[in-house]
Short mmCIF file of N, CA and C in Angstrom, two decimals:
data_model
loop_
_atom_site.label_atom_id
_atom_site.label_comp_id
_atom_site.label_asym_id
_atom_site.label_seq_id
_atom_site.Cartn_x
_atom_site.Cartn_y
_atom_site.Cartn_z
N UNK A 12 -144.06 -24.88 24.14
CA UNK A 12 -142.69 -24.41 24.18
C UNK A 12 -141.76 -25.51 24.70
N UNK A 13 -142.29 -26.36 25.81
CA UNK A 13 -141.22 -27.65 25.92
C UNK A 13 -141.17 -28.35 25.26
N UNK A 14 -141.97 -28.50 24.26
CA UNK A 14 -141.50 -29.49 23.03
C UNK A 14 -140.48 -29.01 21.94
N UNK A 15 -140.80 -27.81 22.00
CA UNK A 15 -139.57 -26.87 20.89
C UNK A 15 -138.07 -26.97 21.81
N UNK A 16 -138.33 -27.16 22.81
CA UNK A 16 -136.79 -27.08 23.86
C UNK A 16 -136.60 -28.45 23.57
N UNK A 17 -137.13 -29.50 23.97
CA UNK A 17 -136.42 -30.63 24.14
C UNK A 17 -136.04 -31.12 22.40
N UNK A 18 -136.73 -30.67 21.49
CA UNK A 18 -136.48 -30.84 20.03
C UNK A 18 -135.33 -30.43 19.86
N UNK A 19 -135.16 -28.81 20.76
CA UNK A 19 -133.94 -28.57 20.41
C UNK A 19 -132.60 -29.27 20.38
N UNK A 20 -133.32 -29.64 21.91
CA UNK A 20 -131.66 -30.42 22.55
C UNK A 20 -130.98 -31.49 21.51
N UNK A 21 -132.19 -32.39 21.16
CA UNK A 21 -132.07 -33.09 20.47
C UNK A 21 -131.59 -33.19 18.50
N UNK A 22 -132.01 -31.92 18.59
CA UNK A 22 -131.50 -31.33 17.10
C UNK A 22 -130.05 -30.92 17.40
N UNK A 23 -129.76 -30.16 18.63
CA UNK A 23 -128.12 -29.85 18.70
C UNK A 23 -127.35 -30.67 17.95
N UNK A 24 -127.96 -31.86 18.02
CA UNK A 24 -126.61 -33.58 17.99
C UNK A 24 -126.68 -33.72 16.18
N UNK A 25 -127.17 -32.68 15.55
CA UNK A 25 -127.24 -33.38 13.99
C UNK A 25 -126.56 -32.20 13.20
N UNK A 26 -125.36 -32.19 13.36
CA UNK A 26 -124.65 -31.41 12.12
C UNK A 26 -125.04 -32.00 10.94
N UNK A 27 -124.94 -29.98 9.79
CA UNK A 27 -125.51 -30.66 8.54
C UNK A 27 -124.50 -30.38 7.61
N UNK A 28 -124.35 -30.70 6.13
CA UNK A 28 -123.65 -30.07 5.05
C UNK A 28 -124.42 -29.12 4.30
N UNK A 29 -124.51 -27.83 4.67
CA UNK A 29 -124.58 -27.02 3.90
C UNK A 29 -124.84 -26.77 2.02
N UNK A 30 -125.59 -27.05 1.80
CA UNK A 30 -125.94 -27.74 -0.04
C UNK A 30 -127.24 -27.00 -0.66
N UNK A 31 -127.47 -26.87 -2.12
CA UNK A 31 -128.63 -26.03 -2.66
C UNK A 31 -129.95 -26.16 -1.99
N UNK A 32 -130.26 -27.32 -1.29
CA UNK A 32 -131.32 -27.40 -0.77
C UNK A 32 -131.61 -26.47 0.41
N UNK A 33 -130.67 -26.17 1.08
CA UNK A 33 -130.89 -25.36 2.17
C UNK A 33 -130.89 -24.21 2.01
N UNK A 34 -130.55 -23.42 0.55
CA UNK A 34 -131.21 -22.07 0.49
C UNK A 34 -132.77 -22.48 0.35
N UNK A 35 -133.15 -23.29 -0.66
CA UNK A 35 -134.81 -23.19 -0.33
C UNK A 35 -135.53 -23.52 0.74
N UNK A 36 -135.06 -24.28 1.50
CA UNK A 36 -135.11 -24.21 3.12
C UNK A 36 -135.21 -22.70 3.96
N UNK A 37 -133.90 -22.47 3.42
CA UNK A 37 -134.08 -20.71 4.15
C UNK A 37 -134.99 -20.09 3.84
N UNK A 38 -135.63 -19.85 2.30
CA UNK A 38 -136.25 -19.07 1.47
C UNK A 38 -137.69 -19.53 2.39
N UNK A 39 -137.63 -20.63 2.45
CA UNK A 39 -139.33 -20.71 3.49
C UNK A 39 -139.44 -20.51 4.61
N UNK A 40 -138.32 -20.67 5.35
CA UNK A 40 -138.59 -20.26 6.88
C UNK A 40 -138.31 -18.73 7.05
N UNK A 41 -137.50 -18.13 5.94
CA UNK A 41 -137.47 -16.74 6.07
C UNK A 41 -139.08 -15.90 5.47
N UNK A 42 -139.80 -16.57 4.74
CA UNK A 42 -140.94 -15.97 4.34
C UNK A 42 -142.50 -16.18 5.51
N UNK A 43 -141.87 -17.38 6.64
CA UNK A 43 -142.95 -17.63 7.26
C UNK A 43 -142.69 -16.93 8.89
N UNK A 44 -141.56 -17.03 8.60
CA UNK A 44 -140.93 -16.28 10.43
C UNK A 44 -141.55 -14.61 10.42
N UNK A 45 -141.61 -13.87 8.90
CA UNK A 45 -142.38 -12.63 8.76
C UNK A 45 -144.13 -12.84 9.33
N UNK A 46 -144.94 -13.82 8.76
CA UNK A 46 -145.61 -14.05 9.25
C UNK A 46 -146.76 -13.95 10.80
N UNK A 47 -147.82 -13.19 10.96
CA UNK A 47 -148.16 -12.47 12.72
C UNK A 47 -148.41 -14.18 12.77
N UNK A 48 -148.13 -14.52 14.56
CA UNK A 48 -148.76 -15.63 15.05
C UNK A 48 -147.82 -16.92 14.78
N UNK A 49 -146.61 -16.34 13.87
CA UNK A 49 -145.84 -17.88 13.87
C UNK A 49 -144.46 -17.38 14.89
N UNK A 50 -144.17 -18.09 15.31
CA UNK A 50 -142.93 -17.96 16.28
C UNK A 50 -141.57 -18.46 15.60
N UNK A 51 -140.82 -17.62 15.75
CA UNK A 51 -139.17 -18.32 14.90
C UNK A 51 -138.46 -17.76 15.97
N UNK A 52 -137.22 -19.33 15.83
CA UNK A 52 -135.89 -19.12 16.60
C UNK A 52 -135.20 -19.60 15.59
N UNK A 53 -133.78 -18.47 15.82
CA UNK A 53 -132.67 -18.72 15.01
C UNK A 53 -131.43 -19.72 15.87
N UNK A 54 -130.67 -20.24 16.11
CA UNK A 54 -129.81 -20.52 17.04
C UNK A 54 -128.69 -20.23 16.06
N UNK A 55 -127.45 -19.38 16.08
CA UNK A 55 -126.58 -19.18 15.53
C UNK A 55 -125.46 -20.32 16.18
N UNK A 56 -124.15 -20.27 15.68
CA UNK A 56 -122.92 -21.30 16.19
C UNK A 56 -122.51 -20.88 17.12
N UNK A 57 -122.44 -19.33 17.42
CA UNK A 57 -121.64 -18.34 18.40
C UNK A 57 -122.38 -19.15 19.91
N UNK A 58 -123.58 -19.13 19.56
CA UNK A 58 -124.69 -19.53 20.55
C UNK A 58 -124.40 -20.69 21.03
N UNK A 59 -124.56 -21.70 19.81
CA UNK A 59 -124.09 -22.98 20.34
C UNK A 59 -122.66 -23.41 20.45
N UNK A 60 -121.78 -22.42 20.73
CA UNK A 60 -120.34 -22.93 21.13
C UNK A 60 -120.05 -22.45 22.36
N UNK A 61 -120.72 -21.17 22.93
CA UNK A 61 -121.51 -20.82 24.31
C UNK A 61 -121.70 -21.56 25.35
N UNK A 62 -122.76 -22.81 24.87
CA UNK A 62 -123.49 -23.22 25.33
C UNK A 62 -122.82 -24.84 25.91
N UNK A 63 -121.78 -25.02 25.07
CA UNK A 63 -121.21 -25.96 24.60
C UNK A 63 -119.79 -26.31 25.62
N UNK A 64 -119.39 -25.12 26.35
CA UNK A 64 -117.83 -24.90 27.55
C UNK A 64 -117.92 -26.10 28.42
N UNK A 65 -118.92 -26.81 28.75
CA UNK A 65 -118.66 -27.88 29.46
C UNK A 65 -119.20 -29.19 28.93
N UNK A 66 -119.32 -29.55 27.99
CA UNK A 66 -119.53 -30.41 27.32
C UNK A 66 -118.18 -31.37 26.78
N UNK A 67 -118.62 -32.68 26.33
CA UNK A 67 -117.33 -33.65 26.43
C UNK A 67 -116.68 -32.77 24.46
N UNK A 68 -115.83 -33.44 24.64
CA UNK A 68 -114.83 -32.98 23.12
C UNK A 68 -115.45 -33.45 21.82
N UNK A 69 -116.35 -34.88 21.91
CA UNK A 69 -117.11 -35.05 20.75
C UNK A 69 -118.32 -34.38 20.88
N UNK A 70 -118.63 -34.33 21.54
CA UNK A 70 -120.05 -33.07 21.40
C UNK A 70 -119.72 -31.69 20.92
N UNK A 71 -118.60 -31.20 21.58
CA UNK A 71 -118.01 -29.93 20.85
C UNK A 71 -117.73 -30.52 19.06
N UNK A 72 -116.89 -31.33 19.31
CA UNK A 72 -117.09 -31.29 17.30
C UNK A 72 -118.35 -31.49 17.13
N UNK A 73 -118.98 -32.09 17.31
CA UNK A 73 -120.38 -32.30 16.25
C UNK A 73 -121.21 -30.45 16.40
N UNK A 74 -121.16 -29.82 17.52
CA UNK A 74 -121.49 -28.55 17.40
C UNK A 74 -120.75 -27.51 16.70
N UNK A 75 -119.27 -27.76 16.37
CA UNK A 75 -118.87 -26.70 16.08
C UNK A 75 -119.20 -27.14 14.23
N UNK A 76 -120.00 -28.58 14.13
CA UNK A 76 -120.33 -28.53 12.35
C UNK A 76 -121.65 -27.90 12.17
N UNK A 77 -121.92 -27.33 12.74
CA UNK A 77 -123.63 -26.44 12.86
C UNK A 77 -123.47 -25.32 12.50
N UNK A 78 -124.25 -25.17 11.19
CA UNK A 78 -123.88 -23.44 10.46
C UNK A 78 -125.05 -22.73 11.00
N UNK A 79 -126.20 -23.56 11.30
CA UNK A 79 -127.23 -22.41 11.54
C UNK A 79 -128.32 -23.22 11.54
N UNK A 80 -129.37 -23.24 12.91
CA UNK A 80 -130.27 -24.01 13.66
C UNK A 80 -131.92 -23.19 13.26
N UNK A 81 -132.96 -23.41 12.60
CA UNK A 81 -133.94 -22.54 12.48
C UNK A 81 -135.56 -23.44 13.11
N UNK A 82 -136.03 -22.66 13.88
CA UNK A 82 -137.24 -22.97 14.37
C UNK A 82 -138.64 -22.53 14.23
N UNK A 83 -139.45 -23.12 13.60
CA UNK A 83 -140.63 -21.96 13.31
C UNK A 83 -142.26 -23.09 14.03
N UNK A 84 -142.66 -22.27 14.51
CA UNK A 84 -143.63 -23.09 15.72
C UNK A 84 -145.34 -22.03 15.66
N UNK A 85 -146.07 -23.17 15.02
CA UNK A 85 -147.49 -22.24 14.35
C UNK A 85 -148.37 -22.90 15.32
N UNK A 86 -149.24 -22.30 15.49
CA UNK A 86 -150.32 -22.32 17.00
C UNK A 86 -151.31 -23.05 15.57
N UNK A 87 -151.98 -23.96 15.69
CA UNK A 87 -153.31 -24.10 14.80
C UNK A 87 -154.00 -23.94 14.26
N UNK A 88 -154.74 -23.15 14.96
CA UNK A 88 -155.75 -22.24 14.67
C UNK A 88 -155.12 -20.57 13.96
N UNK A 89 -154.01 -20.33 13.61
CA UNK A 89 -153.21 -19.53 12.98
C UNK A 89 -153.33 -19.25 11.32
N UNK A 90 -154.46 -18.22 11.43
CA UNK A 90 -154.80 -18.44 9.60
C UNK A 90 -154.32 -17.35 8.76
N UNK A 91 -153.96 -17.14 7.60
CA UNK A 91 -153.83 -16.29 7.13
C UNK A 91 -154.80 -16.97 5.11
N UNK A 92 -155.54 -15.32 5.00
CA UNK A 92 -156.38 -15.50 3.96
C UNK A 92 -157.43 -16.70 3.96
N UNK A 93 -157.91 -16.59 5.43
CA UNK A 93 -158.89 -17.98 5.51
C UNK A 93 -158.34 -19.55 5.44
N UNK A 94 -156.65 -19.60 5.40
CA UNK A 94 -156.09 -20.57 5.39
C UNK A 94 -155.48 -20.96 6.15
N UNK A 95 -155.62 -22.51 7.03
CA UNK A 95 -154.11 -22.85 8.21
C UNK A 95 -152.85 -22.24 7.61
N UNK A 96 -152.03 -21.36 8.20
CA UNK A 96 -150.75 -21.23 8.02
C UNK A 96 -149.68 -22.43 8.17
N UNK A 97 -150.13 -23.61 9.07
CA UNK A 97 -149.16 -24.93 9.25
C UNK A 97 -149.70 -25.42 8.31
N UNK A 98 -151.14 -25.54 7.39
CA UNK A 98 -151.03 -26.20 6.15
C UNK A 98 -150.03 -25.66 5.45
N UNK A 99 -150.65 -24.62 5.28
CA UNK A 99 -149.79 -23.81 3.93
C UNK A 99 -147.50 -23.96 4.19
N UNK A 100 -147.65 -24.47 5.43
CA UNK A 100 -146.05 -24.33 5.72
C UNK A 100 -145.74 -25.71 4.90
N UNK A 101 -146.19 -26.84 5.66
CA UNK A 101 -146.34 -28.48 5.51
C UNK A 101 -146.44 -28.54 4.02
N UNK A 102 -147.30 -28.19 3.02
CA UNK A 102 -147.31 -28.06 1.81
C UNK A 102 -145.96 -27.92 1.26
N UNK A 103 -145.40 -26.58 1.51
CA UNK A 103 -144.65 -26.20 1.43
C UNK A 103 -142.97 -26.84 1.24
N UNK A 104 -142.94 -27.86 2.75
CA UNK A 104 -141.95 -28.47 3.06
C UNK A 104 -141.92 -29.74 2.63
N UNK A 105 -143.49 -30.53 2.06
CA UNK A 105 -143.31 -31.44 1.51
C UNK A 105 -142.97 -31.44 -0.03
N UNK A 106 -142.82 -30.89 -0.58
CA UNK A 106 -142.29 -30.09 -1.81
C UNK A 106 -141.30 -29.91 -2.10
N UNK A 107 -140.67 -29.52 -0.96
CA UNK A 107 -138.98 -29.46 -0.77
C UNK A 107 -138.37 -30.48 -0.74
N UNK A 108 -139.17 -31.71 0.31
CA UNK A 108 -138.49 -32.85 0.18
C UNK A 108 -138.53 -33.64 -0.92
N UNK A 109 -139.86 -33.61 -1.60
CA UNK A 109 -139.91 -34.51 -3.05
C UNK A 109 -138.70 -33.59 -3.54
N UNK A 110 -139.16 -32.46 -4.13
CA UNK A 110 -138.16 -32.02 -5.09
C UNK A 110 -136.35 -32.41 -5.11
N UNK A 111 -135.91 -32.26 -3.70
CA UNK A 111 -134.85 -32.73 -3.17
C UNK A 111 -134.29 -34.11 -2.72
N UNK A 112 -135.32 -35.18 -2.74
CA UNK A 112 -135.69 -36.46 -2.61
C UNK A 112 -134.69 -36.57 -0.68
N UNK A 113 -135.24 -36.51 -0.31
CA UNK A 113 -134.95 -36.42 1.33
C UNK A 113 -136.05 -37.84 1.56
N UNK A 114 -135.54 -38.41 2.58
CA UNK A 114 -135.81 -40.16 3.05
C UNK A 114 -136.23 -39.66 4.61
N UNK A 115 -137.68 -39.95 4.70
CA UNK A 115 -137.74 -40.16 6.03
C UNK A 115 -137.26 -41.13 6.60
N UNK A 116 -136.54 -40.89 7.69
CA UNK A 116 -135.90 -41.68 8.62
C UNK A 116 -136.46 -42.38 9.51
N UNK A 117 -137.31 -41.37 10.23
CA UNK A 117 -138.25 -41.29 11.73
C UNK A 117 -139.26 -40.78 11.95
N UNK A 118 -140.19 -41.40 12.02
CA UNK A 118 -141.87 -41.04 11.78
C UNK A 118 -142.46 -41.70 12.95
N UNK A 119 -142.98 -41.15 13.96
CA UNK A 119 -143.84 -41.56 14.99
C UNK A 119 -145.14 -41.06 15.02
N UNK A 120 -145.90 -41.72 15.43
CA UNK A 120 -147.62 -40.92 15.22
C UNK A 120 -147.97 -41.89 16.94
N UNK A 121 -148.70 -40.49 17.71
CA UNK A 121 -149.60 -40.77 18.66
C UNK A 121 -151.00 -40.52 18.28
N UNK A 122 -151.49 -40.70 19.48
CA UNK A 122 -152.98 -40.29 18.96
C UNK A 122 -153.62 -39.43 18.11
N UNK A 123 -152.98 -38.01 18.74
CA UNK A 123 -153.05 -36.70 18.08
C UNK A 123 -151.89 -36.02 17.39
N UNK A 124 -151.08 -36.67 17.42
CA UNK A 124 -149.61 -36.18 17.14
C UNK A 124 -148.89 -37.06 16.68
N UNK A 125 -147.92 -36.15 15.43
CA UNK A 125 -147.06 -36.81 15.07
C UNK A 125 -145.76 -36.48 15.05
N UNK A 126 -144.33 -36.96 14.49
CA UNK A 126 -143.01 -36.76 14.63
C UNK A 126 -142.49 -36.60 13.38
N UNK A 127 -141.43 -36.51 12.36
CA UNK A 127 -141.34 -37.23 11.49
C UNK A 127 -139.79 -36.37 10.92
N UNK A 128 -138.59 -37.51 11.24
CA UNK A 128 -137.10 -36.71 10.66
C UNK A 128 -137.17 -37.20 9.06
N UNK A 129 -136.45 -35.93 8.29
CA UNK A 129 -136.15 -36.13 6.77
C UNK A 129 -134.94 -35.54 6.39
N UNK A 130 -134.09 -36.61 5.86
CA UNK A 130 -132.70 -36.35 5.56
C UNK A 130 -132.00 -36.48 4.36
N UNK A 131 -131.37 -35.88 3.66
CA UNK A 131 -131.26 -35.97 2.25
C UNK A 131 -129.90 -38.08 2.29
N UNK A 132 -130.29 -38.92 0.78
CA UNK A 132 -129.47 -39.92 0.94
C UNK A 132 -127.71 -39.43 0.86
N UNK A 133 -126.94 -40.24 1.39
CA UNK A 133 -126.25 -40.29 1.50
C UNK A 133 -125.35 -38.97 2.69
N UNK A 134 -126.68 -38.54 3.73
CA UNK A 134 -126.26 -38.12 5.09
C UNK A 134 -125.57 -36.53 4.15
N UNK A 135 -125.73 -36.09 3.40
CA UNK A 135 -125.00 -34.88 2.78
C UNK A 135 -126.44 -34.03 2.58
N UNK A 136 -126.68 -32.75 3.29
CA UNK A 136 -126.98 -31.75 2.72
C UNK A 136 -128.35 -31.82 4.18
N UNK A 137 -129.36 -31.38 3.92
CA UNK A 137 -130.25 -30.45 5.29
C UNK A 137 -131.10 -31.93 6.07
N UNK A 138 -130.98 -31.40 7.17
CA UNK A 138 -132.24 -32.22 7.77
C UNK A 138 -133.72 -31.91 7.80
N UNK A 139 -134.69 -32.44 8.39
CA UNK A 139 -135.71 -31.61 8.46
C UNK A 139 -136.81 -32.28 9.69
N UNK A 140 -136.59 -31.16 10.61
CA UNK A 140 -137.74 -32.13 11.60
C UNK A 140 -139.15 -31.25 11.76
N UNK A 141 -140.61 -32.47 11.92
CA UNK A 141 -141.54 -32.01 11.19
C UNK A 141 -142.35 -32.54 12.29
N UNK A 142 -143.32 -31.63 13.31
CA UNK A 142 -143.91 -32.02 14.46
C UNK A 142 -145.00 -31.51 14.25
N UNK A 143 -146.07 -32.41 14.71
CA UNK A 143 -147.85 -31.44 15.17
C UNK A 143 -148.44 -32.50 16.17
N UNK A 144 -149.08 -31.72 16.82
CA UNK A 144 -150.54 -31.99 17.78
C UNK A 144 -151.77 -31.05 17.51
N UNK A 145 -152.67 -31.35 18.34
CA UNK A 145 -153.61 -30.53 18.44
C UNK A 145 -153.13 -28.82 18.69
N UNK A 146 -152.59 -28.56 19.07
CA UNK A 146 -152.21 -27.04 19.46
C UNK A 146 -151.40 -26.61 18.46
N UNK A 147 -150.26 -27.01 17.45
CA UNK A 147 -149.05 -26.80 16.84
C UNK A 147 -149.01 -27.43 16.32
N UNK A 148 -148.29 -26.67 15.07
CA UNK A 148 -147.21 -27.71 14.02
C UNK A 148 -145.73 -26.67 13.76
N UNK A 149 -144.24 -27.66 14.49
CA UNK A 149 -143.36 -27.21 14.34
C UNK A 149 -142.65 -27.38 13.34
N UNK A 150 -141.59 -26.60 12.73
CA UNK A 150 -140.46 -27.48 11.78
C UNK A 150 -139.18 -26.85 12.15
N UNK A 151 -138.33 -28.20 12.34
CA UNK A 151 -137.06 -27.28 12.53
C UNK A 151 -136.24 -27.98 11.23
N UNK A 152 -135.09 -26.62 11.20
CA UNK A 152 -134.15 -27.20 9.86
C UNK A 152 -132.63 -26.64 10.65
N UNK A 153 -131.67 -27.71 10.61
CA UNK A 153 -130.45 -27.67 10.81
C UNK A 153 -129.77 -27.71 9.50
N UNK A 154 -128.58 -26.62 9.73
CA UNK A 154 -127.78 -26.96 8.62
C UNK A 154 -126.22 -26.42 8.75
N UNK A 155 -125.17 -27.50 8.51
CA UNK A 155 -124.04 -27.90 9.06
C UNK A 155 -123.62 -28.87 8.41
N UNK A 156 -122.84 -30.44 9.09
CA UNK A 156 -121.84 -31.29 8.20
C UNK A 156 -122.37 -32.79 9.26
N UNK A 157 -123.54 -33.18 8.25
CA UNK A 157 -123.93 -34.40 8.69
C UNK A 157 -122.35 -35.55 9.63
N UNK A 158 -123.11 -36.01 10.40
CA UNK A 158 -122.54 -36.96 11.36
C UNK A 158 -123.13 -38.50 11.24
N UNK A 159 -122.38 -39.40 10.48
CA UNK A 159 -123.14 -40.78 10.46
C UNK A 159 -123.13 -41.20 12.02
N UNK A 160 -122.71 -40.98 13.20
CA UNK A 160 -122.60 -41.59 14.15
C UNK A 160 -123.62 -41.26 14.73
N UNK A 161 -123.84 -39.76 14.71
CA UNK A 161 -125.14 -38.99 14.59
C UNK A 161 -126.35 -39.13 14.53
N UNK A 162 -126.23 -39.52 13.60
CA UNK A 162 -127.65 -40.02 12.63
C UNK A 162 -127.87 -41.83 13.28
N UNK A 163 -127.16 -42.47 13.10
CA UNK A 163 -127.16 -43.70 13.53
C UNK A 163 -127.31 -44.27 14.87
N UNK A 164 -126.79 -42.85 16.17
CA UNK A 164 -127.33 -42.87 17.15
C UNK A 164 -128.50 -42.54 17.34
N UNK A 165 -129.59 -41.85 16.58
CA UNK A 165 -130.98 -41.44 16.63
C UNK A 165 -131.84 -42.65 16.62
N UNK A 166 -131.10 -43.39 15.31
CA UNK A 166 -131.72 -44.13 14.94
C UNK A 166 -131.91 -45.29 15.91
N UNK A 167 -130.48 -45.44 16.41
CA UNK A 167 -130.50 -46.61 17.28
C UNK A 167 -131.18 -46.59 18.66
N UNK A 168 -131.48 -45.14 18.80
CA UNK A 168 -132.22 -44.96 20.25
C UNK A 168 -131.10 -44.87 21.33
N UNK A 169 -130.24 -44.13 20.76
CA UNK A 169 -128.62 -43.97 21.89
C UNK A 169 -129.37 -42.31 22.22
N UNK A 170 -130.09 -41.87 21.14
CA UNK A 170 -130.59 -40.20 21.33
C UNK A 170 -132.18 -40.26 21.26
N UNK A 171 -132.43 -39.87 22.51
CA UNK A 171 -134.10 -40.17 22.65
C UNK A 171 -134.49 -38.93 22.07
N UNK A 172 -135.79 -39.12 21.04
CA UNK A 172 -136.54 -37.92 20.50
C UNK A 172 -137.41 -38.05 21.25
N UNK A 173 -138.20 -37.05 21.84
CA UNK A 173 -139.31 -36.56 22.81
C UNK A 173 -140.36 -35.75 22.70
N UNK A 174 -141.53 -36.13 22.53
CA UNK A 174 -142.39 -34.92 21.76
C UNK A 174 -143.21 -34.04 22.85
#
């Protein structure tokens, strides 16, 4: 669960643009959040503008471009029909990205674990962040009005990702 928090924090900072890809985005995290044994969080805007009262004025814009934050977090050993359910998700999401041609950005691998951000070119339309270890495999999907400063601070290591 502290890895889904600090993901979060760190997902706050990536408004997305809203585009066809992110209904099929929805269409999978809404078919797997039904799912016994997988865990989903929604974060609505109401939530994150809440959350947001003491925060500096560019952090409020980049939150108030956030249409809707989704989290879905599968324990491992989580099977359905004799099958990993984080396979069957991962399948799933890598599919989305070919089909949609999304560019990994950010890919880290530890021992047992890996990281890995995917963003459609030209900073327009869903993100996609894609985590596992031994215990879990998470995915979160933001979607809102991409931020090149955003994105370019991730990259540059101005926004530490933390697994």
């Amino acid at each position: 669960m502290k890895k889904i928090l600090l993901l979060t924090l760190v997902l706050i900072s990536f408004p997305l643009y809203l585009a066809s890809q992110s209904r099929e985005i929805n269409e999978i995290f809404d078919r797997y959040e039904k799912k016994k044994s997988v865990e989903s969080i929604t974060i609505s805007p109401s939530i994150l503008s809440m959350t947001n009262s003491s925060k500096s004025k560019e952090t409020a814009d980049l939150l108030s471009k956030i249409t809707d934050m989704r989290i879905l977090n599968i324990p491992e050993n989580a099977l359905e029909n004799g099958q990993p359910i984080s396979k069957q998700l991962k399948y799933e999401l890598d599919k989305v990205i070919k089909q949609f041609q999304f560019q990994r950005a950010v890919k880290v691998e530890e021992e047992n674990s890996s990281f890995e951000l995917y963003m459609i070119n030209g900073n327009k339309g869903a993100v996609l962040f894609i985590s596992s270890d031994n215990s879990s495999f998470t995915a979160i999907s933001i979607l809102g009005d991409i931020d090149k400063t955003i994105v370019n601070s991730l990259l540059n290591g101005s926004i530490k990702v933390k697994k």
